[in-house]
mmCIF file of C-alpha atoms and ligand atoms in Angstrom:
data_model
loop_
_atom_site.group_PDB
_atom_site.id
_atom_site.type_symbol
_atom_site.label_atom_id
_atom_site.label_comp_id
_atom_site.label_asym_id
_atom_site.label_seq_id
_atom_site.Cartn_x
_atom_site.Cartn_y
_atom_site.Cartn_z
ATOM 1 C CA MET D 23 84.142 119.357 73.504
ATOM 2 C CA PHE D 24 87.488 120.866 72.734
ATOM 3 C CA SER D 25 90.547 119.105 71.438
ATOM 4 C CA CYS D 26 94.080 119.151 72.749
ATOM 5 C CA VAL D 27 97.263 117.187 72.157
ATOM 6 C CA GLY D 28 98.334 114.326 74.409
ATOM 7 C CA TYR D 29 100.880 111.529 74.377
ATOM 8 C CA ALA D 30 99.412 108.049 74.205
ATOM 9 C CA ALA D 31 100.332 104.380 74.123
ATOM 10 C CA THR D 32 98.276 102.767 71.377
ATOM 11 C CA ALA D 33 99.308 99.189 72.280
ATOM 12 C CA ALA D 34 101.358 97.453 74.978
ATOM 13 C CA ASP D 35 104.355 97.155 72.669
ATOM 14 C CA ALA D 36 104.025 100.572 70.981
ATOM 15 C CA ARG D 37 106.156 103.627 71.747
ATOM 16 C CA LEU D 38 104.178 106.538 73.136
ATOM 17 C CA GLY D 39 103.442 109.296 70.626
ATOM 18 C CA PRO D 40 101.271 112.376 70.067
ATOM 19 C CA VAL D 41 97.507 112.012 69.627
ATOM 20 C CA LYS D 42 94.602 114.433 69.360
ATOM 21 C CA LEU D 43 92.283 114.169 72.407
ATOM 22 C CA ASP D 44 88.768 115.386 72.983
ATOM 23 C CA ARG D 45 88.131 116.893 76.404
ATOM 24 C CA ARG D 46 84.657 117.766 77.691
ATOM 25 C CA ASP D 47 83.777 121.450 77.960
ATOM 26 C CA PRO D 48 83.716 122.406 81.634
ATOM 27 C CA GLY D 49 80.311 121.813 83.239
ATOM 28 C CA PRO D 50 79.046 123.820 86.250
ATOM 29 C CA ASP D 51 81.307 121.957 88.715
ATOM 30 C CA ASP D 52 84.338 121.600 86.474
ATOM 31 C CA VAL D 53 87.747 123.207 86.491
ATOM 32 C CA GLN D 54 89.667 123.417 83.215
ATOM 33 C CA ILE D 55 93.406 123.286 83.843
ATOM 34 C CA ASP D 56 96.326 124.225 81.593
ATOM 35 C CA ILE D 57 98.884 121.584 82.560
ATOM 36 C CA LEU D 58 102.393 122.887 83.336
ATOM 37 C CA TYR D 59 104.069 119.717 84.600
ATOM 38 C CA CYS D 60 103.283 116.030 84.949
ATOM 39 C CA GLY D 61 105.331 113.561 86.987
ATOM 40 C CA VAL D 62 106.177 110.123 85.579
ATOM 41 C CA CYS D 63 105.026 107.358 87.940
ATOM 42 C CA HIS D 64 106.073 103.730 87.558
ATOM 43 C CA SER D 65 102.320 103.024 87.397
ATOM 44 C CA ASP D 66 102.257 104.935 84.071
ATOM 45 C CA LEU D 67 104.751 102.408 82.750
ATOM 46 C CA HIS D 68 102.902 99.386 84.202
ATOM 47 C CA GLN D 69 99.703 100.710 82.599
ATOM 48 C CA ALA D 70 101.122 101.744 79.204
ATOM 49 C CA ARG D 71 102.695 98.283 78.845
ATOM 50 C CA ASN D 72 99.478 96.589 80.055
ATOM 51 C CA GLU D 73 101.365 94.841 82.872
ATOM 52 C CA TRP D 74 98.224 94.865 85.031
ATOM 53 C CA GLN D 75 96.216 93.471 82.099
ATOM 54 C CA ASN D 76 93.465 96.098 82.253
ATOM 55 C CA THR D 77 94.701 98.826 79.926
ATOM 56 C CA ILE D 78 92.234 100.489 77.568
ATOM 57 C CA PHE D 79 94.096 101.704 74.458
ATOM 58 C CA PRO D 80 94.824 104.378 73.442
ATOM 59 C CA CYS D 81 96.077 105.167 76.943
ATOM 60 C CA VAL D 82 97.283 108.652 77.937
ATOM 61 C CA PRO D 83 99.071 108.185 81.279
ATOM 62 C CA GLY D 84 99.910 110.822 83.883
ATOM 63 C CA HIS D 85 98.449 111.340 87.353
ATOM 64 C CA GLU D 86 100.874 113.788 88.924
ATOM 65 C CA ILE D 87 99.450 116.946 87.400
ATOM 66 C CA VAL D 88 100.240 120.546 88.274
ATOM 67 C CA GLY D 89 98.815 123.435 86.291
ATOM 68 C CA ARG D 90 96.990 126.740 86.324
ATOM 69 C CA VAL D 91 93.229 127.104 86.209
ATOM 70 C CA ALA D 92 92.167 128.247 82.730
ATOM 71 C CA LYS D 93 88.457 128.552 83.471
ATOM 72 C CA VAL D 94 85.816 127.329 85.893
ATOM 73 C CA GLY D 95 82.142 126.316 85.712
ATOM 74 C CA ALA D 96 79.341 128.450 87.172
ATOM 75 C CA SER D 97 79.124 126.536 90.495
ATOM 76 C CA VAL D 98 82.854 126.552 91.214
ATOM 77 C CA THR D 99 83.670 128.847 94.116
ATOM 78 C CA ARG D 100 86.962 127.459 95.499
ATOM 79 C CA PHE D 101 89.011 127.998 92.343
ATOM 80 C CA HIS D 102 89.604 130.936 90.037
ATOM 81 C CA ALA D 103 91.383 131.434 86.724
ATOM 82 C CA GLY D 104 95.133 131.599 87.322
ATOM 83 C CA ASP D 105 95.190 129.498 90.547
ATOM 84 C CA LEU D 106 97.992 126.925 90.875
ATOM 85 C CA VAL D 107 96.300 123.537 91.269
ATOM 86 C CA GLY D 108 97.028 119.832 91.279
ATOM 87 C CA VAL D 109 95.275 116.640 90.224
ATOM 88 C CA GLY D 110 96.382 113.213 91.423
ATOM 89 C CA CYS D 111 95.290 109.655 90.678
ATOM 90 C CA MET D 112 91.517 110.197 90.966
ATOM 91 C CA VAL D 113 89.118 112.483 89.110
ATOM 92 C CA ASP D 114 85.833 111.240 90.614
ATOM 93 C CA SER D 115 84.143 108.642 92.839
ATOM 94 C CA CYS D 116 80.578 107.749 93.876
ATOM 95 C CA ARG D 117 80.691 110.291 96.756
ATOM 96 C CA GLU D 118 77.949 108.407 98.628
ATOM 97 C CA CYS D 119 79.454 105.199 100.002
ATOM 98 C CA PRO D 120 80.919 105.086 103.536
ATOM 99 C CA SER D 121 84.487 105.369 102.244
ATOM 100 C CA CYS D 122 83.692 108.425 100.101
ATOM 101 C CA ARG D 123 81.811 110.058 102.966
ATOM 102 C CA GLU D 124 84.824 109.577 105.218
ATOM 103 C CA GLY D 125 87.171 111.139 102.659
ATOM 104 C CA PHE D 126 88.716 107.833 101.593
ATOM 105 C CA GLU D 127 87.681 108.148 97.959
ATOM 106 C CA GLN D 128 90.536 105.855 96.957
ATOM 107 C CA TYR D 129 88.623 103.019 98.643
ATOM 108 C CA CYS D 130 85.244 103.997 97.084
ATOM 109 C CA GLU D 131 83.041 100.933 97.259
ATOM 110 C CA VAL D 132 81.834 101.485 93.706
ATOM 111 C CA GLY D 133 85.355 102.214 92.499
ATOM 112 C CA PHE D 134 86.917 105.653 92.048
ATOM 113 C CA VAL D 135 87.436 107.074 88.563
ATOM 114 C CA PRO D 136 91.159 106.996 87.845
ATOM 115 C CA THR D 137 92.714 110.020 86.133
ATOM 116 C CA TYR D 138 93.492 107.797 83.165
ATOM 117 C CA ASN D 139 92.283 104.411 82.001
ATOM 118 C CA GLY D 140 88.904 104.891 83.688
ATOM 119 C CA GLU D 141 85.361 105.654 82.648
ATOM 120 C CA GLU D 142 84.153 109.231 83.045
ATOM 121 C CA ARG D 143 81.054 109.548 85.223
ATOM 122 C CA GLN D 144 79.986 112.498 83.064
ATOM 123 C CA GLY D 145 79.446 110.006 80.235
ATOM 124 C CA GLY D 146 82.254 111.294 78.077
ATOM 125 C CA GLY D 147 84.100 108.026 77.632
ATOM 126 C CA ILE D 148 87.553 107.020 78.833
ATOM 127 C CA THR D 149 89.662 109.270 81.047
ATOM 128 C CA PHE D 150 92.958 110.548 79.664
ATOM 129 C CA GLY D 151 95.741 111.613 82.016
ATOM 130 C CA GLY D 152 98.283 114.341 82.400
ATOM 131 C CA TYR D 153 100.612 113.671 79.456
ATOM 132 C CA SER D 154 98.553 116.371 77.838
ATOM 133 C CA ARG D 155 98.217 120.165 77.540
ATOM 134 C CA ALA D 156 94.864 120.447 79.306
ATOM 135 C CA VAL D 157 92.457 118.525 81.520
ATOM 136 C CA VAL D 158 88.929 119.111 82.861
ATOM 137 C CA VAL D 159 88.242 117.859 86.399
ATOM 138 C CA ASP D 160 85.360 118.187 88.862
ATOM 139 C CA GLN D 161 86.273 120.750 91.540
ATOM 140 C CA ALA D 162 85.909 118.122 94.291
ATOM 141 C CA PHE D 163 89.006 116.353 92.934
ATOM 142 C CA VAL D 164 91.173 119.438 92.374
ATOM 143 C CA LEU D 165 93.819 120.306 94.981
ATOM 144 C CA LYS D 166 95.235 123.682 95.945
ATOM 145 C CA VAL D 167 99.009 123.882 95.503
ATOM 146 C CA PRO D 168 101.038 126.191 97.784
ATOM 147 C CA GLU D 169 102.408 128.992 95.568
ATOM 148 C CA LYS D 170 105.692 129.119 97.480
ATOM 149 C CA LEU D 171 106.766 125.660 96.253
ATOM 150 C CA ASP D 172 108.416 124.929 92.891
ATOM 151 C CA PRO D 173 105.439 123.694 90.818
ATOM 152 C CA ALA D 174 107.514 121.197 88.826
ATOM 153 C CA ALA D 175 108.831 119.584 92.025
ATOM 154 C CA VAL D 176 105.311 119.565 93.495
ATOM 155 C CA ALA D 177 103.904 117.407 90.674
ATOM 156 C CA PRO D 178 105.241 114.096 92.113
ATOM 157 C CA LEU D 179 103.575 114.848 95.450
ATOM 158 C CA LEU D 180 100.212 114.149 93.780
ATOM 159 C CA CYS D 181 100.966 110.405 93.643
ATOM 160 C CA ALA D 182 104.401 109.512 95.046
ATOM 161 C CA GLY D 183 103.891 112.025 97.851
ATOM 162 C CA ILE D 184 100.425 111.031 99.016
ATOM 163 C CA THR D 185 101.063 107.295 98.538
ATOM 164 C CA THR D 186 103.865 107.431 101.111
ATOM 165 C CA TYR D 187 102.412 110.169 103.357
ATOM 166 C CA SER D 188 99.121 108.305 103.851
ATOM 167 C CA PRO D 189 100.434 104.995 105.268
ATOM 168 C CA LEU D 190 103.079 106.748 107.384
ATOM 169 C CA ARG D 191 100.280 108.832 108.941
ATOM 170 C CA HIS D 192 97.784 105.961 109.184
ATOM 171 C CA TRP D 193 100.278 103.769 111.097
ATOM 172 C CA LYS D 194 101.325 106.817 113.160
ATOM 173 C CA VAL D 195 104.995 106.743 112.304
ATOM 174 C CA GLY D 196 106.907 109.157 114.514
ATOM 175 C CA PRO D 197 109.586 109.725 117.146
ATOM 176 C CA GLY D 198 110.945 106.649 118.904
ATOM 177 C CA GLN D 199 110.244 104.336 115.969
ATOM 178 C CA ARG D 200 112.731 102.671 113.682
ATOM 179 C CA VAL D 201 111.277 102.819 110.185
ATOM 180 C CA GLY D 202 112.480 101.176 106.985
ATOM 181 C CA ILE D 203 111.843 102.441 103.459
ATOM 182 C CA VAL D 204 112.511 99.891 100.702
ATOM 183 C CA GLY D 205 113.517 101.118 97.229
ATOM 184 C CA LEU D 206 114.792 104.613 96.416
ATOM 185 C CA GLY D 207 112.638 105.552 93.446
ATOM 186 C CA GLY D 208 109.853 108.105 93.141
ATOM 187 C CA LEU D 209 107.781 106.734 96.022
ATOM 188 C CA GLY D 210 110.721 105.660 98.169
ATOM 189 C CA HIS D 211 112.475 109.024 98.146
ATOM 190 C CA MET D 212 109.279 110.742 99.280
ATOM 191 C CA GLY D 213 108.869 108.038 101.950
ATOM 192 C CA VAL D 214 112.351 108.839 103.278
ATOM 193 C CA LYS D 215 111.570 112.572 103.363
ATOM 194 C CA PHE D 216 108.222 112.157 105.132
ATOM 195 C CA ALA D 217 109.390 109.534 107.642
ATOM 196 C CA ARG D 218 112.266 111.865 108.569
ATOM 197 C CA ALA D 219 109.937 114.885 108.793
ATOM 198 C CA PHE D 220 107.637 112.891 111.116
ATOM 199 C CA GLY D 221 110.546 112.309 113.507
ATOM 200 C CA ALA D 222 111.262 108.603 112.986
ATOM 201 C CA GLU D 223 114.673 106.946 112.800
ATOM 202 C CA VAL D 224 114.841 106.189 109.080
ATOM 203 C CA VAL D 225 116.698 103.338 107.385
ATOM 204 C CA LEU D 226 116.720 103.109 103.603
ATOM 205 C CA PHE D 227 117.044 99.719 101.890
ATOM 206 C CA THR D 228 118.335 99.928 98.346
ATOM 207 C CA THR D 229 119.666 97.534 95.718
ATOM 208 C CA SER D 230 121.765 100.369 94.213
ATOM 209 C CA ALA D 231 125.166 101.116 95.775
ATOM 210 C CA SER D 232 125.157 104.352 93.758
ATOM 211 C CA LYS D 233 122.194 105.659 95.799
ATOM 212 C CA VAL D 234 123.731 105.389 99.293
ATOM 213 C CA ALA D 235 124.955 109.007 99.489
ATOM 214 C CA ASP D 236 121.666 110.336 98.108
ATOM 215 C CA GLY D 237 119.711 108.261 100.625
ATOM 216 C CA LEU D 238 121.562 109.985 103.468
ATOM 217 C CA ARG D 239 121.180 113.413 101.838
ATOM 218 C CA LEU D 240 117.435 112.873 101.409
ATOM 219 C CA GLY D 241 117.020 112.157 105.121
ATOM 220 C CA ALA D 242 117.845 108.533 105.934
ATOM 221 C CA HIS D 243 119.886 108.019 109.116
ATOM 222 C CA GLU D 244 121.297 104.777 107.686
ATOM 223 C CA VAL D 245 121.352 103.069 104.303
ATOM 224 C CA VAL D 246 121.486 99.288 103.965
ATOM 225 C CA LEU D 247 122.405 97.567 100.704
ATOM 226 C CA SER D 248 119.755 94.875 100.497
ATOM 227 C CA LYS D 249 121.993 92.595 98.407
ATOM 228 C CA ASP D 250 124.447 92.404 101.351
ATOM 229 C CA ALA D 251 123.229 89.350 103.332
ATOM 230 C CA GLY D 252 125.406 90.204 106.329
ATOM 231 C CA ALA D 253 124.073 93.754 106.545
ATOM 232 C CA MET D 254 120.492 92.472 106.261
ATOM 233 C CA ALA D 255 121.040 89.876 109.006
ATOM 234 C CA LYS D 256 122.110 92.631 111.412
ATOM 235 C CA GLU D 257 118.728 94.357 110.958
ATOM 236 C CA ARG D 258 116.572 91.341 111.914
ATOM 237 C CA GLY D 259 113.775 92.090 114.399
ATOM 238 C CA ARG D 260 114.666 95.783 114.710
ATOM 239 C CA PHE D 261 111.868 97.614 112.881
ATOM 240 C CA ASP D 262 108.509 98.989 114.025
ATOM 241 C CA PHE D 263 107.359 99.759 110.505
ATOM 242 C CA ILE D 264 108.567 99.156 106.944
ATOM 243 C CA LEU D 265 107.199 100.749 103.777
ATOM 244 C CA ASP D 266 107.977 98.713 100.652
ATOM 245 C CA ALA D 267 107.932 100.799 97.444
ATOM 246 C CA VAL D 268 109.562 98.312 95.080
ATOM 247 C CA ALA D 269 108.038 98.123 91.590
ATOM 248 C CA ALA D 270 109.269 94.590 90.743
ATOM 249 C CA ASN D 271 108.975 91.144 92.258
ATOM 250 C CA HIS D 272 111.387 90.673 95.181
ATOM 251 C CA ASP D 273 111.798 88.678 98.376
ATOM 252 C CA ILE D 274 109.255 90.184 100.753
ATOM 253 C CA ASN D 275 110.156 87.709 103.520
ATOM 254 C CA ALA D 276 113.603 89.267 103.802
ATOM 255 C CA TYR D 277 111.814 92.408 105.040
ATOM 256 C CA LEU D 278 109.131 90.715 107.174
ATOM 257 C CA ASP D 279 112.023 89.185 109.150
ATOM 258 C CA LEU D 280 113.281 92.667 109.979
ATOM 259 C CA LEU D 281 110.104 93.589 111.907
ATOM 260 C CA LYS D 282 109.871 93.517 115.705
ATOM 261 C CA ARG D 283 107.015 91.654 117.385
ATOM 262 C CA ASP D 284 103.753 93.294 116.213
ATOM 263 C CA GLY D 285 105.610 95.336 113.617
ATOM 264 C CA THR D 286 103.975 96.202 110.303
ATOM 265 C CA LEU D 287 105.151 95.945 106.708
ATOM 266 C CA VAL D 288 103.061 97.984 104.281
ATOM 267 C CA GLN D 289 103.313 97.285 100.579
ATOM 268 C CA VAL D 290 102.781 100.252 98.263
ATOM 269 C CA GLY D 291 104.828 98.977 95.318
ATOM 270 C CA ALA D 292 102.623 97.041 92.901
ATOM 271 C CA PRO D 293 104.600 94.304 91.073
ATOM 272 C CA GLU D 294 102.707 92.538 88.316
ATOM 273 C CA THR D 295 102.992 89.071 89.891
ATOM 274 C CA PRO D 296 102.020 87.876 93.428
ATOM 275 C CA LEU D 297 104.645 88.008 96.188
ATOM 276 C CA PRO D 298 105.038 84.745 98.140
ATOM 277 C CA VAL D 299 104.687 85.455 101.876
ATOM 278 C CA SER D 300 106.176 83.201 104.544
ATOM 279 C CA VAL D 301 103.365 82.547 107.007
ATOM 280 C CA PHE D 302 105.905 81.555 109.650
ATOM 281 C CA SER D 303 107.529 84.961 109.485
ATOM 282 C CA LEU D 304 104.128 86.484 110.253
ATOM 283 C CA LEU D 305 102.962 84.154 112.999
ATOM 284 C CA MET D 306 106.194 83.766 114.935
ATOM 285 C CA LYS D 307 106.128 87.432 115.940
ATOM 286 C CA ARG D 308 102.493 88.382 115.262
ATOM 287 C CA ARG D 309 103.714 90.582 112.433
ATOM 288 C CA ASN D 310 101.341 92.500 110.156
ATOM 289 C CA PHE D 311 101.510 92.626 106.370
ATOM 290 C CA SER D 312 99.308 95.243 104.735
ATOM 291 C CA GLY D 313 98.861 97.415 101.674
ATOM 292 C CA SER D 314 97.895 101.003 101.068
ATOM 293 C CA LEU D 315 96.501 102.822 98.045
ATOM 294 C CA ILE D 316 97.347 106.491 97.331
ATOM 295 C CA GLY D 317 95.288 108.700 99.700
ATOM 296 C CA GLY D 318 91.925 110.461 99.880
ATOM 297 C CA ILE D 319 91.299 114.012 98.722
ATOM 298 C CA PRO D 320 91.241 115.602 102.222
ATOM 299 C CA GLU D 321 94.495 113.857 103.145
ATOM 300 C CA THR D 322 96.100 114.844 99.819
ATOM 301 C CA GLN D 323 95.308 118.498 100.577
ATOM 302 C CA GLU D 324 96.679 118.019 104.122
ATOM 303 C CA MET D 325 99.880 116.555 102.615
ATOM 304 C CA LEU D 326 100.287 119.475 100.172
ATOM 305 C CA ASP D 327 99.766 121.970 103.009
ATOM 306 C CA PHE D 328 102.290 120.056 105.161
ATOM 307 C CA CYS D 329 104.789 120.213 102.276
ATOM 308 C CA GLY D 330 104.176 123.953 101.965
ATOM 309 C CA GLU D 331 104.821 124.459 105.691
ATOM 310 C CA HIS D 332 107.916 122.243 105.775
ATOM 311 C CA ASP D 333 109.304 123.093 102.335
ATOM 312 C CA ILE D 334 109.125 119.516 101.078
ATOM 313 C CA THR D 335 109.081 118.692 97.369
ATOM 314 C CA ALA D 336 110.382 115.876 95.166
ATOM 315 C CA ASP D 337 113.908 115.712 93.734
ATOM 316 C CA ILE D 338 113.220 115.792 90.029
ATOM 317 C CA GLU D 339 114.792 115.432 86.627
ATOM 318 C CA MET D 340 112.911 117.462 84.039
ATOM 319 C CA ILE D 341 112.351 115.845 80.637
ATOM 320 C CA ARG D 342 110.811 116.806 77.313
ATOM 321 C CA MET D 343 107.655 114.969 76.278
ATOM 322 C CA ASP D 344 109.521 113.180 73.491
ATOM 323 C CA GLN D 345 111.988 111.727 76.051
ATOM 324 C CA ILE D 346 109.307 109.629 77.755
ATOM 325 C CA GLU D 347 110.489 106.301 76.335
ATOM 326 C CA ASP D 348 114.041 106.982 77.578
ATOM 327 C CA ALA D 349 112.611 107.834 80.988
ATOM 328 C CA TYR D 350 110.680 104.537 81.063
ATOM 329 C CA ALA D 351 113.801 102.612 80.047
ATOM 330 C CA ARG D 352 115.796 104.261 82.830
ATOM 331 C CA MET D 353 113.024 103.537 85.355
ATOM 332 C CA LEU D 354 113.271 99.857 84.490
ATOM 333 C CA ARG D 355 116.995 100.006 85.286
ATOM 334 C CA SER D 356 116.229 101.712 88.664
ATOM 335 C CA ASP D 357 118.060 104.732 87.226
ATOM 336 C CA VAL D 358 115.681 107.362 88.601
ATOM 337 C CA LYS D 359 116.859 110.459 90.482
ATOM 338 C CA TYR D 360 114.237 110.538 91.858
ATOM 339 C CA ARG D 361 111.262 111.428 89.707
ATOM 340 C CA PHE D 362 111.044 112.358 86.034
ATOM 341 C CA VAL D 363 108.771 115.328 85.430
ATOM 342 C CA ILE D 364 107.557 116.281 81.960
ATOM 343 C CA ASP D 365 107.701 119.959 81.047
ATOM 344 C CA MET D 366 104.366 120.278 79.255
ATOM 345 C CA ALA D 367 105.618 123.269 77.255
ATOM 346 C CA THR D 368 107.471 120.637 75.195
ATOM 347 C CA MET D 369 104.256 118.891 74.107
ATOM 348 C CA PRO D 370 103.795 119.269 70.332
ATOM 349 C CA GLU D 371 101.210 121.954 69.415
ATOM 350 C CA SER D 372 99.550 119.648 66.908
ATOM 351 C CA VAL D 373 99.653 116.010 65.842
HETATM 352 P P1 LIG Z 7 110.367 103.748 90.616
HETATM 353 O O1 LIG Z 7 110.600 105.220 90.678
HETATM 354 O O2 LIG Z 7 110.692 103.010 89.384
HETATM 355 O O3 LIG Z 7 111.149 103.117 91.881
HETATM 356 C C1 LIG Z 7 111.123 101.766 92.203
HETATM 357 C C2 LIG Z 7 112.401 101.407 92.945
HETATM 358 O O4 LIG Z 7 112.306 100.050 93.365
HETATM 359 C C3 LIG Z 7 113.656 101.421 92.098
HETATM 360 O O5 LIG Z 7 114.208 102.702 91.914
HETATM 361 C C4 LIG Z 7 114.575 100.509 92.887
HETATM 362 O O6 LIG Z 7 115.146 101.201 94.003
HETATM 363 C C5 LIG Z 7 113.612 99.488 93.429
HETATM 364 N N1 LIG Z 7 113.624 98.267 92.611
HETATM 365 C C6 LIG Z 7 113.316 98.162 91.300
HETATM 366 N N2 LIG Z 7 113.420 96.884 90.887
HETATM 367 C C7 LIG Z 7 113.778 96.181 91.957
HETATM 368 C C8 LIG Z 7 114.016 94.803 92.191
HETATM 369 N N3 LIG Z 7 113.916 93.896 91.197
HETATM 370 N N4 LIG Z 7 114.344 94.409 93.438
HETATM 371 C C9 LIG Z 7 114.453 95.310 94.431
HETATM 372 N N5 LIG Z 7 114.258 96.638 94.254
HETATM 373 C C10 LIG Z 7 113.909 97.053 93.040
HETATM 374 O O7 LIG Z 7 108.839 103.422 90.911
HETATM 375 P P2 LIG Z 7 107.725 104.292 91.701
HETATM 376 O O8 LIG Z 7 107.076 105.223 90.760
HETATM 377 O O9 LIG Z 7 108.305 104.772 92.961
HETATM 378 O O10 LIG Z 7 106.643 103.162 91.987
HETATM 379 C C11 LIG Z 7 106.960 102.034 92.787
HETATM 380 C C12 LIG Z 7 105.812 101.040 92.740
HETATM 381 O O11 LIG Z 7 104.704 101.599 93.448
HETATM 382 C C13 LIG Z 7 105.296 100.725 91.349
HETATM 383 O O12 LIG Z 7 104.966 99.343 91.299
HETATM 384 C C14 LIG Z 7 104.037 101.563 91.243
HETATM 385 O O13 LIG Z 7 103.098 101.051 90.326
HETATM 386 C C15 LIG Z 7 103.532 101.466 92.643
HETATM 387 N N6 LIG Z 7 102.608 102.526 93.047
HETATM 388 C C16 LIG Z 7 101.665 102.195 93.964
HETATM 389 C C17 LIG Z 7 100.809 103.163 94.442
HETATM 390 C C18 LIG Z 7 99.809 102.824 95.506
HETATM 391 O O14 LIG Z 7 98.834 103.547 95.656
HETATM 392 N N7 LIG Z 7 100.017 101.780 96.254
HETATM 393 C C19 LIG Z 7 100.892 104.471 93.963
HETATM 394 C C20 LIG Z 7 101.883 104.772 93.043
HETATM 395 C C21 LIG Z 7 102.742 103.798 92.593
HETATM 396 P P3 LIG Z 7 116.656 100.899 94.486
HETATM 397 O O15 LIG Z 7 117.518 101.259 93.315
HETATM 398 O O16 LIG Z 7 116.808 101.809 95.638
HETATM 399 O O17 LIG Z 7 116.720 99.466 94.867
HETATM 400 ZN ZN1 LIG Z 8 101.329 106.926 90.562
HETATM 401 ZN ZN1 LIG Z 9 82.227 105.811 96.947
#
């Protein structure tokens, strides 16, 4: 074991603060990473505040990790000290079930090991995430990061990026399709970028009038203010596919109504309470309502390589570790432009 400093929530109503963490020494298949940057996902906030009612305290959030390899175990061949690498939402899975074998570790039938708030399969206890100076991860769950990209702006690709890339690919979004992205936050802004890169006609739905110009700059062909009933009515029945990345409860039926016959609405946002769905909206036009969870390891590597080839990264606002509570407060006000990233050099050296 070695110890390092992290930032933890010790209770749902406590401010995050520095804690001393024990990390396992790297085993034969492990990669020890010095963390450079960690993105701030709305899931970190849901989890730190125990909004999903499953948080194990103390909780060290962070699953958008970019860093450099510090050292590797004896069986590690794909990574070497100094390599730029990433870790997303998973650090392990059973590796034997049909989903794992197909590279869909996020749907592991036994349950994948989340980067934080999970139980280590190596028997070391609870997993602690990327709000930390170092992490040790099995090589099978470490991603290669293209060196040509800005590493700080790559960090959000590890969750916000793959969570939007995966459903857009799975439902084969591309040229000739009219595609809606709902909510311009961390996930939504990556959804706009990817849907545009895949050749679709992209319409952003936002509650924030202040984000219209940015929506167009980020790649949307049109931006609709979802609070404008008249503007929403004009969009009825016009969409092949809609990706909903809203973090709070909202009227999902307003978006189901925008789908064409056989169109699909995929929910990636994870509000804490159930969303009432109008069955009539579904059955009148044989519409589909689905969900999607992050992405598997092979697809995450494919996404990072795609971003390297097409020069795609997140639009970020860098923060110091001690600004995390302000960042959470701004997230709750939808005041995100468009992902906070923690500069890990600002983590205290000791507790
Ligand atoms: P975020 O950066 O906070 O963005 C969420 C956006 O939703 C806001 O910026 C806002 O956009 C919109 N919004 C917020 N409250 C709203 C409301 N009451 N009504 C309508 N729109 C509202 O969050 P994020 O990090 O992108 O995460 C979004 C959600 O996805 C979270 O619930 C997160 O836990 C979940 N998530 C799921 C997965 C998965 O695998 N499925 C992975 C990661 C995250 P506008 O200002 O444009 O309206
Ligand atoms: Zn996330
Ligand atoms: Zn499995």
